Short mmCIF file of C-alpha atoms in Angstrom, two decimals:
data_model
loop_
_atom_site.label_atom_id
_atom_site.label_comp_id
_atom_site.label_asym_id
_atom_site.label_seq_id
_atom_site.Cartn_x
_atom_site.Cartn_y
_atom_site.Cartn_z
CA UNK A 27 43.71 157.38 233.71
CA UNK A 28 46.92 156.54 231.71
CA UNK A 29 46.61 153.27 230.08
CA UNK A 30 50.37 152.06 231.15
CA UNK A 31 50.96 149.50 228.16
CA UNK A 32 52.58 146.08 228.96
CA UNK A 33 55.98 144.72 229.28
CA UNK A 34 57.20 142.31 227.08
CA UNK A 35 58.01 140.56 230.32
CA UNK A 36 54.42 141.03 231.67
CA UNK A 37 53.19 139.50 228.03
CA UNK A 38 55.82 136.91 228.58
CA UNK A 39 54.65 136.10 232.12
CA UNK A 40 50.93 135.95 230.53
CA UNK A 41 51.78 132.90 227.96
CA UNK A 42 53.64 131.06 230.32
CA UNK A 43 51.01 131.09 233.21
CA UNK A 44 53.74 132.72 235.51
CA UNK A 45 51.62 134.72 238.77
CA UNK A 46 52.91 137.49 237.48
CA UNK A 47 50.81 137.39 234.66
CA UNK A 48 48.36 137.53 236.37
CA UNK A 49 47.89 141.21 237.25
CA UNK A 50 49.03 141.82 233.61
CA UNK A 51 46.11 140.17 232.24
CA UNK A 52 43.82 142.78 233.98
CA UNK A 53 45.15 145.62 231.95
CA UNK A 54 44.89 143.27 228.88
CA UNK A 55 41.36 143.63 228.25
CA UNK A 56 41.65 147.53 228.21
CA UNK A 57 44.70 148.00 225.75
CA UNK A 58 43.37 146.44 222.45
CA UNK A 59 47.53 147.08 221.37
CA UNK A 60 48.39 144.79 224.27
CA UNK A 61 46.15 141.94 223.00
CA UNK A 62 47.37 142.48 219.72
CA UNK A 63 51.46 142.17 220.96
CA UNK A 64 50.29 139.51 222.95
CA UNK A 65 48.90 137.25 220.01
CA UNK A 66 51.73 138.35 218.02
CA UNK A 67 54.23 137.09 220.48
CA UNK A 68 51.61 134.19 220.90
CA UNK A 69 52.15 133.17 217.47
CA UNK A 70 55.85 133.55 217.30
CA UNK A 71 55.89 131.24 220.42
CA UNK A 72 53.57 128.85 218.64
CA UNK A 73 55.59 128.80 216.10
CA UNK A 74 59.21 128.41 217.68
CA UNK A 75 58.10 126.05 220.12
CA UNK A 76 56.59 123.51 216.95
CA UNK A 77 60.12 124.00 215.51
CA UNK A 78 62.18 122.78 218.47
CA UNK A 79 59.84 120.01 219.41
CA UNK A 80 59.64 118.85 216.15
CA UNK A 81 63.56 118.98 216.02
CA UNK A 82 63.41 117.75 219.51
CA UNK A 83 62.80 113.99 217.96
CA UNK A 84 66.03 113.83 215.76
CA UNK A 85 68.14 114.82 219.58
CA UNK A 86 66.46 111.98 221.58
CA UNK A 87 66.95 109.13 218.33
CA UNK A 88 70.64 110.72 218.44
CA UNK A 89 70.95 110.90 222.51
CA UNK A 90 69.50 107.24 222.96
CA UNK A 91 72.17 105.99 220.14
CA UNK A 92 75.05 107.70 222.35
CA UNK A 93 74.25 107.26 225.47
CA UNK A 94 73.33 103.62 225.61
CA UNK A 95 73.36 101.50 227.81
CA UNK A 96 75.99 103.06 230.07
CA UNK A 97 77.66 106.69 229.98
CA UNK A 98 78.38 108.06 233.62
CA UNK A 99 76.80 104.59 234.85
CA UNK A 100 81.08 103.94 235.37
CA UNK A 101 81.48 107.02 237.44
CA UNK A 102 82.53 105.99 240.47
CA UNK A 103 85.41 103.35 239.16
CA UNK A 104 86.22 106.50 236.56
CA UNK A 105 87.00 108.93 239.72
CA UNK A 106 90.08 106.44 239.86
CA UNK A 107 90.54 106.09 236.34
CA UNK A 108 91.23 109.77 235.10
CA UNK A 109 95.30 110.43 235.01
CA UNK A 110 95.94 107.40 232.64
CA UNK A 111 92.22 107.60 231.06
CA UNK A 112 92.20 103.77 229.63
CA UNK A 113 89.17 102.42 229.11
CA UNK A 114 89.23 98.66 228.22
CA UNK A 115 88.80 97.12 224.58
CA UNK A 116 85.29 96.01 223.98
CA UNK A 117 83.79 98.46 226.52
CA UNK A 118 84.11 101.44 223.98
CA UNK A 119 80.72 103.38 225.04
CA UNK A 120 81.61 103.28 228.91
CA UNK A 121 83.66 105.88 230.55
CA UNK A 122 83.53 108.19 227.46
CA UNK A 123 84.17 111.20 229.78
CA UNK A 124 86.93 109.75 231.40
CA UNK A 125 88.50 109.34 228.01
CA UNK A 126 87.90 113.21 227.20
CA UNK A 127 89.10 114.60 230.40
CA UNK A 128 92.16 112.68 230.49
CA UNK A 129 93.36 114.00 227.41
CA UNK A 130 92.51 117.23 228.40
CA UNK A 131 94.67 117.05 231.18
CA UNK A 132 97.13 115.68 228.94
CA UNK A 133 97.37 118.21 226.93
CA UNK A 134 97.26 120.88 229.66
CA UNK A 135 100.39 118.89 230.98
CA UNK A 136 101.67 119.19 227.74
CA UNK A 137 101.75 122.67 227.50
CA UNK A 138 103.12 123.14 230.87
CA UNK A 139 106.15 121.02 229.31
CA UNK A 140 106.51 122.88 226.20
CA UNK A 141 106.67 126.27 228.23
CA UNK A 142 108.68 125.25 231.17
CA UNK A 143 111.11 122.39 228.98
CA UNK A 144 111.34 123.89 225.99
CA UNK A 145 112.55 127.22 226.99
CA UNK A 146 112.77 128.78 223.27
CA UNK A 147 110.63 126.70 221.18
CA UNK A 148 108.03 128.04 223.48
CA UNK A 149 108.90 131.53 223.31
CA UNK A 150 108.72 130.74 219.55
CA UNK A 151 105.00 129.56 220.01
CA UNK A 152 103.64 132.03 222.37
CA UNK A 153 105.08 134.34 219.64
CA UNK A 154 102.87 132.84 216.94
CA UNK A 155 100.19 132.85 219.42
CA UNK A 156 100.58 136.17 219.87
CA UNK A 157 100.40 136.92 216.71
CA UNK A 158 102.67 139.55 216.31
CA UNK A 159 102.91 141.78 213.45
CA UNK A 160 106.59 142.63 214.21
CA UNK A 161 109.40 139.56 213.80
CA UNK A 162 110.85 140.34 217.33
CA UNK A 163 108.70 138.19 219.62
CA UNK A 164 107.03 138.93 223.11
CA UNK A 165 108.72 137.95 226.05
CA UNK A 166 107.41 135.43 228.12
CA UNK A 167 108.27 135.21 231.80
CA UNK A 168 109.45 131.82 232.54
CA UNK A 169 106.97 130.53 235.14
CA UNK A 170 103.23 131.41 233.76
CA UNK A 171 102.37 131.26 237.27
CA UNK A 172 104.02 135.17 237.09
CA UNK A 173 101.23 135.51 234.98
CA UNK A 174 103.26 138.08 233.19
CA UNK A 175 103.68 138.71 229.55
CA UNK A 176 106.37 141.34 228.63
CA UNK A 177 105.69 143.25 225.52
CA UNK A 178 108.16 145.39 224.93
CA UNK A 179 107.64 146.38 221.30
CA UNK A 180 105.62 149.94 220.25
CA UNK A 181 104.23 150.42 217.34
CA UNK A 182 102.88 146.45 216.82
CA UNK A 183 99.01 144.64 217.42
CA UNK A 184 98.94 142.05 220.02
CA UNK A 185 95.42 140.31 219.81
CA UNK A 186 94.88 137.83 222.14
CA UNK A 187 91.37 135.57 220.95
CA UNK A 188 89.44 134.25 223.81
CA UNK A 189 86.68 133.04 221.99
CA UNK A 190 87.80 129.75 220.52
CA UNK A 191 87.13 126.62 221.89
CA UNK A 192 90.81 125.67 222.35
CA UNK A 193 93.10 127.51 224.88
CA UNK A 194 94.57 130.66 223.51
CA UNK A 195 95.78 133.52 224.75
CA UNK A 196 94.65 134.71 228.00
CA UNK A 197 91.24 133.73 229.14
CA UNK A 198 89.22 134.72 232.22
CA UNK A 199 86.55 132.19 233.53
CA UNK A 200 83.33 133.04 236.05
CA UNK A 201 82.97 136.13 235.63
CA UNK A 202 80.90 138.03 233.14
CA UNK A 203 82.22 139.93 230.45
CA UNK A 204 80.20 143.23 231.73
CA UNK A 205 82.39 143.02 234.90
CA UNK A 206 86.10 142.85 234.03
CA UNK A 207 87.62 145.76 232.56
CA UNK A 208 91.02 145.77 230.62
CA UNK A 209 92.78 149.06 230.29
CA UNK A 210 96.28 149.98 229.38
CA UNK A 211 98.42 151.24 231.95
CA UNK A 212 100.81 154.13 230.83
CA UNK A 213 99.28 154.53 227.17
CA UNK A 214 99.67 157.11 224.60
CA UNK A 215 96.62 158.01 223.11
CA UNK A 216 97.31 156.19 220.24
CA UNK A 217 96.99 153.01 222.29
CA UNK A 218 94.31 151.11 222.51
CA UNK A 219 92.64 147.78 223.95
CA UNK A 220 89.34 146.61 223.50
CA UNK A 221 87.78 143.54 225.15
CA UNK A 222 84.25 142.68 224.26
CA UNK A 223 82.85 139.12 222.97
CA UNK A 224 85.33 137.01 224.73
CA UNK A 225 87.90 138.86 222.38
CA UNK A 226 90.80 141.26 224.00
CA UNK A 227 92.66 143.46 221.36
CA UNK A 228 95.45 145.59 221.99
CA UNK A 229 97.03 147.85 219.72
CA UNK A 230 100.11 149.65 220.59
CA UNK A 231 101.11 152.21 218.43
CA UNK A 232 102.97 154.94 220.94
CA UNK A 233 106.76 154.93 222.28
CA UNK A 234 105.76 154.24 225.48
CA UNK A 235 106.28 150.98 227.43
CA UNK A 236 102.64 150.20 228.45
CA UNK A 237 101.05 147.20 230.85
CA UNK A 238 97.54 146.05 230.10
CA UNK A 239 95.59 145.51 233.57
CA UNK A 240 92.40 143.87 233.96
CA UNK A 241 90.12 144.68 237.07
CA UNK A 242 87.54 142.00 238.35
CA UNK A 243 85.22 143.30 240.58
CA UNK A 244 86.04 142.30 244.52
CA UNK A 245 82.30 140.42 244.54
CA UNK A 246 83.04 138.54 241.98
CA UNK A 247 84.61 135.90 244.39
CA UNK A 248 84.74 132.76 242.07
CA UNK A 249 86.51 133.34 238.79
CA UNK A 250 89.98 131.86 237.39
CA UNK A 251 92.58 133.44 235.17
CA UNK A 252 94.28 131.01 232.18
CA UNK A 253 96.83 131.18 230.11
CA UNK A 254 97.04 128.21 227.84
CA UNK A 255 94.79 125.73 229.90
CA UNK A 256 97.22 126.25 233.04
CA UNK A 257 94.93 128.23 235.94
CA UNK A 258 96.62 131.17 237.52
CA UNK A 259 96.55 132.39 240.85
CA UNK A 260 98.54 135.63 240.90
CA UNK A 261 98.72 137.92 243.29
CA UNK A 262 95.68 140.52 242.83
CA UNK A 263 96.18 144.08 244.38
CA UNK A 264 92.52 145.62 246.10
CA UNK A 265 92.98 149.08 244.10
CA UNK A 266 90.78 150.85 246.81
CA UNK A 267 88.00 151.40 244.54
CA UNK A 268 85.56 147.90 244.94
CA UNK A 269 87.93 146.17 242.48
CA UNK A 270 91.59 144.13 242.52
CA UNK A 271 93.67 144.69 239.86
CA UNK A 272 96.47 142.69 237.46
CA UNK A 273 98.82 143.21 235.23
CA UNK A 274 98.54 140.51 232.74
CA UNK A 275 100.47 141.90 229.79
CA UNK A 276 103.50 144.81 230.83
CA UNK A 277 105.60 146.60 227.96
CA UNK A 278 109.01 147.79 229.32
CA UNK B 95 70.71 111.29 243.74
CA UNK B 96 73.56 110.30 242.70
CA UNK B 97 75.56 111.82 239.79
CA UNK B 98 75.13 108.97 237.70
CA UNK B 99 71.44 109.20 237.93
CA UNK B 100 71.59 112.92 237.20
CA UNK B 101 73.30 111.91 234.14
CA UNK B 102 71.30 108.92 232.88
CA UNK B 103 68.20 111.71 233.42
CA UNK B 104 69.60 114.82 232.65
CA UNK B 105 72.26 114.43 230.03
CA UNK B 106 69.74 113.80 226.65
CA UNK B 107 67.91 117.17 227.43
CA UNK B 108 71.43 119.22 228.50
CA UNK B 109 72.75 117.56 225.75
CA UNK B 110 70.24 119.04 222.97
CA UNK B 111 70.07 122.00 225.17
CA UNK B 112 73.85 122.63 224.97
CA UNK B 113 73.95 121.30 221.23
CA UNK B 114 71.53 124.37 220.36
CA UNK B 115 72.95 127.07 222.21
CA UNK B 116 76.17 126.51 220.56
CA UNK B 117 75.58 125.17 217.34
CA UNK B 118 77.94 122.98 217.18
CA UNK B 119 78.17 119.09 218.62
CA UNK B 120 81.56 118.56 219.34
CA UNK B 121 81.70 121.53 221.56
CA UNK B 122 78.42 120.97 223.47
CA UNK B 123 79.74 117.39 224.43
CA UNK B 124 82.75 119.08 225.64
CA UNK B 125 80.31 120.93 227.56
CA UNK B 126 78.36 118.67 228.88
CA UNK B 127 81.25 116.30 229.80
CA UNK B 128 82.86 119.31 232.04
CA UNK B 129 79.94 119.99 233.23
CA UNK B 130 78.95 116.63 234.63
CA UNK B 131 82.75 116.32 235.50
CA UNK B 132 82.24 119.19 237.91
CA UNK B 133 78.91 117.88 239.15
CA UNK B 134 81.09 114.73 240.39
CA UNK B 135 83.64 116.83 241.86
CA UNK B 136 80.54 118.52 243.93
CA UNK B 137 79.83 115.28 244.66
CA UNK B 138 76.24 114.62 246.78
CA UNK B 139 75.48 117.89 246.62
CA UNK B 140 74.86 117.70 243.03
CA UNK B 141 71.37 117.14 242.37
CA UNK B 142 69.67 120.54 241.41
CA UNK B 143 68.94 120.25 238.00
CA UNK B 144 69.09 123.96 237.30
CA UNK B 145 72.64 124.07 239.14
CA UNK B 146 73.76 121.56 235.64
CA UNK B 147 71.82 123.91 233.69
CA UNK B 148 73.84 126.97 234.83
CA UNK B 149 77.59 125.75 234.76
CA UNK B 150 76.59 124.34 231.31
CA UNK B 151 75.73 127.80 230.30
CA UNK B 152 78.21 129.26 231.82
CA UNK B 153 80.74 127.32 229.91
CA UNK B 154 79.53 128.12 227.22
CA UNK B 155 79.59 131.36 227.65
CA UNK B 156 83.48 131.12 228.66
CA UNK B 157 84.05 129.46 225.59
CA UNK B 158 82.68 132.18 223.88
CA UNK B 159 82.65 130.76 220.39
CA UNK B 160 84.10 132.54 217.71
CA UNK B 161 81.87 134.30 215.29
CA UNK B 162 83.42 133.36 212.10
CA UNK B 163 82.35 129.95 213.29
CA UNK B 164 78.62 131.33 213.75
CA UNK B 165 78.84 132.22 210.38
CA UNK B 166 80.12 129.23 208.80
CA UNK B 167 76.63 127.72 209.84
CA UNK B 168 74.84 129.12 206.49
CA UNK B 169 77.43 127.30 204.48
CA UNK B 170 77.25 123.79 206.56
CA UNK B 171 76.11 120.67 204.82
CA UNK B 172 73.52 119.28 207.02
CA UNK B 173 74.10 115.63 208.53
CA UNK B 174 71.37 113.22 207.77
CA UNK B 175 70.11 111.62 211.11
CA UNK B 176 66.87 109.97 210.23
CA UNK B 177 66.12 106.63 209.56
CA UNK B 178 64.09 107.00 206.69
CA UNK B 179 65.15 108.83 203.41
CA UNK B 180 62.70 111.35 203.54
CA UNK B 181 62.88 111.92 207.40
CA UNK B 182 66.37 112.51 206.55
CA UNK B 183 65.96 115.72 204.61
CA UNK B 184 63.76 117.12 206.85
CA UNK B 185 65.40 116.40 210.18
CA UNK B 186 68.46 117.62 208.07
CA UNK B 187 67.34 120.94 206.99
CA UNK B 188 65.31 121.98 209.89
CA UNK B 189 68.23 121.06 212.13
CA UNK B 190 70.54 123.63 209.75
CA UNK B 191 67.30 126.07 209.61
CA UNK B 192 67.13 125.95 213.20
CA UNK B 193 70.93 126.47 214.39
CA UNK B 194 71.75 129.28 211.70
CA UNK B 195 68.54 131.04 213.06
CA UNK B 196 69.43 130.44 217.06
CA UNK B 197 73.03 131.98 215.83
CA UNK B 198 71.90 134.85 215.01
CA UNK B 199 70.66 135.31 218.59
CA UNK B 200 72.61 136.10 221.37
CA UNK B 201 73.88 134.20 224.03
CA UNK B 202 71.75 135.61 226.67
CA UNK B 203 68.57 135.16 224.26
CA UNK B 204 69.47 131.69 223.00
CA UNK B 205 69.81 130.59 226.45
CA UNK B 206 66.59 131.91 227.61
CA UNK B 207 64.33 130.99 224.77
CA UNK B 208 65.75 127.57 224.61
CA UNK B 209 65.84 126.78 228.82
CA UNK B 210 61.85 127.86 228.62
CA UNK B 211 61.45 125.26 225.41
CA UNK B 212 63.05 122.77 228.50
CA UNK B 213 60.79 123.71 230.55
CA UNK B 214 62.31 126.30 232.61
CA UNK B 215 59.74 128.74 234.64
CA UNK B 216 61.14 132.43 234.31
CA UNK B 217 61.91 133.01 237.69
CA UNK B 218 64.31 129.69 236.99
CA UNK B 219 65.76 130.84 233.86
CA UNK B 220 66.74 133.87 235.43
CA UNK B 221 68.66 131.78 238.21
CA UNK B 222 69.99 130.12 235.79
CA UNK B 223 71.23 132.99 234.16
CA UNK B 224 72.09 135.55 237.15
CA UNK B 225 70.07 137.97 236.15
CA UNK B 226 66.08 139.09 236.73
CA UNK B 227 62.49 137.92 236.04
CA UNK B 228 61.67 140.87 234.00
CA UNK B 229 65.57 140.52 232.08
CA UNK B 230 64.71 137.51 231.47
CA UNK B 231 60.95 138.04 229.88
CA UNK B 232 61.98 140.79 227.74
CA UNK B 233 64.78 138.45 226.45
CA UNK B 234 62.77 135.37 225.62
CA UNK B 235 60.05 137.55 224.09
CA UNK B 236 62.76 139.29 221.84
CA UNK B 237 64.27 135.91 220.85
CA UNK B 238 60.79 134.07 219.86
CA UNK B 239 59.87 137.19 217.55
CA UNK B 240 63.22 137.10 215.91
CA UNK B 241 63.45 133.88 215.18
CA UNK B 242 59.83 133.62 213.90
CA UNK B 243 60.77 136.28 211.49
CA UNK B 244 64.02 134.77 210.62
CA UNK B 245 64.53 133.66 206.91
CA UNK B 246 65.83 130.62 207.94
CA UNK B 247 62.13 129.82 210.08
CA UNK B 248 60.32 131.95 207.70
CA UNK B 249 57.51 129.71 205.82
CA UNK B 250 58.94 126.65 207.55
CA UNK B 251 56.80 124.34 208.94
CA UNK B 252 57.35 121.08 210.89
#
């Protein structure tokens, strides 16, 4: 009979005592390769785990030094605490989290200001944003709610990072990466857009006016849409084919 | 239990949990403040430890961080932490070995090798991390050998 070697999930499943390794160790004692990956990967776990653990001290001297005494011991008074985020003088460690989230809403309010307030300083910044390689900017519609970004001009690179901490650009939340899909919409084959490691890239190098859609699957049911740390709800369109569809970015 | 327990409990492990998977402390705070931020808004229904474990990884993987900062790890100056001066070299340098070597893995092996070192069962990591048993298996197995062959690990001993 076919010796049917071992998965590394079966090997996996062995070191870690998991029933499943159970049946795996049975065909262990006839594959002398088996044993072999096994101790290998035995080893490498050995070794990896002695790492972390010993690294594992220096986290728990820094976590007792930051956490103490309090932390989310203050959550319930810092429910009512989070629009103006103060935390009193001489209480410094307590509330920390309040502190943080209130100026992240602050500064999503902010931006909300400089888009809707501003008018063209804004335009100005989504243009840098953008970072255009032409001097004429994008246009921005003026609610973001539209969640529409005109980009009218051919023959430029519009790269949109997703990937930094900070909000940029356009970034989708709760869903994985596998299961949106951003194509252009009306593209010359010189166009192109790539989205892969939280990145979307779109070059546009035909005459034609183009829109860049992005398709979420319809079972993906719990996912937002942002554009600089304001959530979107547009309007999604069921495209008949087990995903919605929107058109984020549209040339004209 | 209530969400301040979970945190008092949970948040040193999440926290060094977080702080490995993206290399970087500032963000994983972030992280771990949204995270229990969100557990609050959940309210009493709050207190699955793996549930923590899962929005913290998925914010992370939202966040998505840059690669150029991945690569600035090589080049960081690592931050004594130790009380004693010797202590503080080695915490130092096996804290930069460490994070440089996890960077070069991806997110969906970094987050599996380093829920099992937190004692995650398979069958919870892959709860954790939407996916199967067996994903999840052949993901922590190709994690440990890479980073026990990594330079960084390589002839490094605790």
């Amino acid at each position: 009979m076919t010796h049917v070697h071992l998965t590394d999930a079966d090997l996996i499943a062995i070191l870690d005592r998991d029933p499943r390794g159970v049946l795996a160790l049975e065909s262990l004692s006839e594959c002398p390769e088996c044993r072999a990956r096994l101790d290998d990967l035995e080893r490498a776990s050995e070794v990896v785990g002695a790492l972390l653990a010993a690294d594992d001290d220096a986290w728990e001297r820094e976590g007792a030094a930051q956490d103490a005494p309090t932390a989310l011991g203050q959550l319930g008074e810092g429910q009512g605490q989070e629009e103006g985020s103060t935390v009193e003088e001489g209480a410094p460690e307590q509330g920390w989290w309040v502190r943080s989230r209130g100026r992240t809403l602050l500064a999503a309010a902010a931006t909300v200001l400089l888009l809707f307030v501003l008018g063209g300083p804004a335009l100005a910044f989504v243009s840098e944003w953008f970072q255009t390689s032409d001097a004429e900017p994008p246009a921005v519609s003026p609610s973001p709610s539209e969640a529409t970004f005109s980009y009218p001009i051919p023959g430029t690179a519009l790269t949109v990072d997703f990937s930094d901490a900070a909000p940029t650009g356009l970034i989708v939340r709760g869903v994985e990466s596998g299961d949106v899909t951003v194509a252009l919409v009306g593209a010359g084959p010189a166009d192109e857009v790539t989205f892969e490691d939280g990145r979307l890239d779109v070059s546009l190098r035909g005459a034609t006016p183009v829109s860049v859609a992005l398709r979420v699957p319809l079972t993906v049911l719990d996912f937002v849409v942002v554009i600089e740390g304001e959530p979107l709800t547009p309007a999604w369109e069921d495209d008949g084919a087990g995903s919605r569809s929107w058109s984020p970015l549209e040339g004209r | 239990m209530g969400v301040d327990e979970l945190f008092r409990r949970e948040a040193p492990r999440l926290r060094r949990y977080l702080g490995r998977l993206v290399g970087d402390s500032d963000v994983a705070e972030d992280v771990l403040q949204e995270t229990f931020v969100r557990a609050m808004e959940r309210r009493g229904d709050s207190a699955a430890r793996s549930w923590l474990y899962t929005v913290a990884t998925n914010l992370v993987r939202d966040r998505a961080r840059s690669r150029e900062r991945r690569d600035r790890l090589a080049d960081r100056v690592p931050r004594p932490r130790a009380d004693h001066a010797h202590e503080r070299v080695e915490a130092g340098e096996l804290r930069e070995r460490l994070e440089a070597a996890l960077a070069a893995l991806s997110h969906r092996e970094r987050s599996a090798v380093l829920l099992r070192h937190e004692g995650y069962a398979q069958r919870e990591i892959a709860e954790i991390l939407g996916t199967t048993t067996g994903t999840i298996g052949t993901l922590t197995a190709r994690a440990l050998r890479k980073l026990a062959a990594s330079d960084q690990l390589k002839g490094f001993r605790p």
